[in-house]
Amino acid sequence: MLTLHCTQAAARALSQTRQGRTHSPVRDEAPVGALQGWRWQLHAATASRRTVFILMEQHSRFAVALWGIRKGDYAALLQQFWQRIANHLLWLNDDVGGLTESEADAALAECASQHRQTVFLHGGDRSVQQHLNQALAEVRLALSGETPPLEDLLAAAQLDDYLNRGFRQVGRQAAAFVPADAFYLHWLRHAARLDDAALEAVQHRQQALRQAHYAALWGELEA
């Protein structure tokens, strides 16, 4: 099950008034199994004079920004969400190489099957909201110029990459982590069913790629 915990702003953006009655997919009580599935926090705000939805996965703090969605059109939100998630996971897999192309396609299908049912719930987590607000500030900065069209998947991927390549920390004593890395590992464990040894090998590749990236940046600064 896919559970989207909605802030008040998100609940308003997902509601629709027809014939004097307000209709909303957001509910107050969680059905059985909703709190054991894939849990995301959903917020809506204005950026570059348009409504932008920010979703953040509670475990990895991986964030996605969606726009171009009409008020109350939660079906369009879910369609765009799954498209962006699938594209980003495939791009991450191309970088790290944790799965073959056929294995990645099978893992995406498994992920969609596991979360075929979606529930929208009122409320959320304060800690997640703090990180989500940071992501929103970055989105507003990135979209301060001309907003990329929805069909520009490269621009959308670059924004997602920008949001999720920095370090985040949950709790003062916890180690910092990279949301993109944590999100990819979560997918490999729960959808591709990789064991601990395979996941550890992927983590080593992630660290090596990050070190090479920072080394290249440092070399450009010294040049």
PDB file of C-alpha atoms in Angstrom, residues 1-8 10-12 14-15 22-35 42 74 117-124:
ATOM      1  CA  MET A   1       0.000   0.000   0.000  1.00  0.00           C
ATOM      2  CA  LEU A   2       1.133   3.541  -0.787  1.00  0.00           C
ATOM      3  CA  THR A   3       0.228   5.932   2.035  1.00  0.00           C
ATOM      4  CA  LEU A   4       0.422   9.692   1.460  1.00  0.00           C
ATOM      5  CA  HIS A   5       0.309  11.731   4.672  1.00  0.00           C
ATOM      6  CA  CYS A   6      -1.139  15.091   3.652  1.00  0.00           C
ATOM      7  CA  THR A   7      -0.540  18.483   5.207  1.00  0.00           C
ATOM      8  CA  GLN A   8      -3.473  20.879   5.390  1.00  0.00           C
ATOM      9  CA  ALA A  10      -2.003  19.383   0.364  1.00  0.00           C
ATOM     10  CA  ALA A  11      -5.496  18.379   1.503  1.00  0.00           C
ATOM     11  CA  ARG A  12      -6.874  21.711   0.225  1.00  0.00           C
ATOM     12  CA  LEU A  14      -6.525  17.793  -3.507  1.00  0.00           C
ATOM     13  CA  SER A  15     -10.107  18.831  -2.696  1.00  0.00           C
ATOM     14  CA  THR A  22     -16.520  19.443  -1.240  1.00  0.00           C
ATOM     15  CA  HIS A  23     -14.993  16.169  -2.383  1.00  0.00           C
ATOM     16  CA  SER A  24     -11.601  14.989  -1.184  1.00  0.00           C
ATOM     17  CA  PRO A  25      -9.656  11.709  -1.266  1.00  0.00           C
ATOM     18  CA  VAL A  26      -8.000  12.581   2.065  1.00  0.00           C
ATOM     19  CA  ARG A  27      -9.331  10.613   5.019  1.00  0.00           C
ATOM     20  CA  ASP A  28      -8.928  10.926   8.797  1.00  0.00           C
ATOM     21  CA  GLU A  29      -8.400   7.299   9.773  1.00  0.00           C
ATOM     22  CA  ALA A  30      -5.887   4.865   8.331  1.00  0.00           C
ATOM     23  CA  PRO A  31      -7.206   1.570   6.976  1.00  0.00           C
ATOM     24  CA  VAL A  32      -5.609  -1.707   7.998  1.00  0.00           C
ATOM     25  CA  GLY A  33      -2.085  -1.983   6.591  1.00  0.00           C
ATOM     26  CA  ALA A  34      -1.685   1.686   5.702  1.00  0.00           C
ATOM     27  CA  LEU A  35       0.998   2.322   8.312  1.00  0.00           C
ATOM     28  CA  LEU A  42       2.708  15.250   0.745  1.00  0.00           C
ATOM     29  CA  TYR A  74      -5.199  13.333  -7.515  1.00  0.00           C
ATOM     30  CA  GLN A 117      -3.589   0.658  -3.489  1.00  0.00           C
ATOM     31  CA  THR A 118      -3.181   4.299  -2.431  1.00  0.00           C
ATOM     32  CA  VAL A 119      -4.551   6.009   0.655  1.00  0.00           C
ATOM     33  CA  PHE A 120      -4.427   9.739   1.431  1.00  0.00           C
ATOM     34  CA  LEU A 121      -4.366  10.577   5.158  1.00  0.00           C
ATOM     35  CA  HIS A 122      -4.571  13.822   7.102  1.00  0.00           C
ATOM     36  CA  GLY A 123      -1.480  14.682   9.153  1.00  0.00           C
ATOM     37  CA  GLY A 124       2.215  13.936   8.982  1.00  0.00           C
TER      38      GLY A 124
END
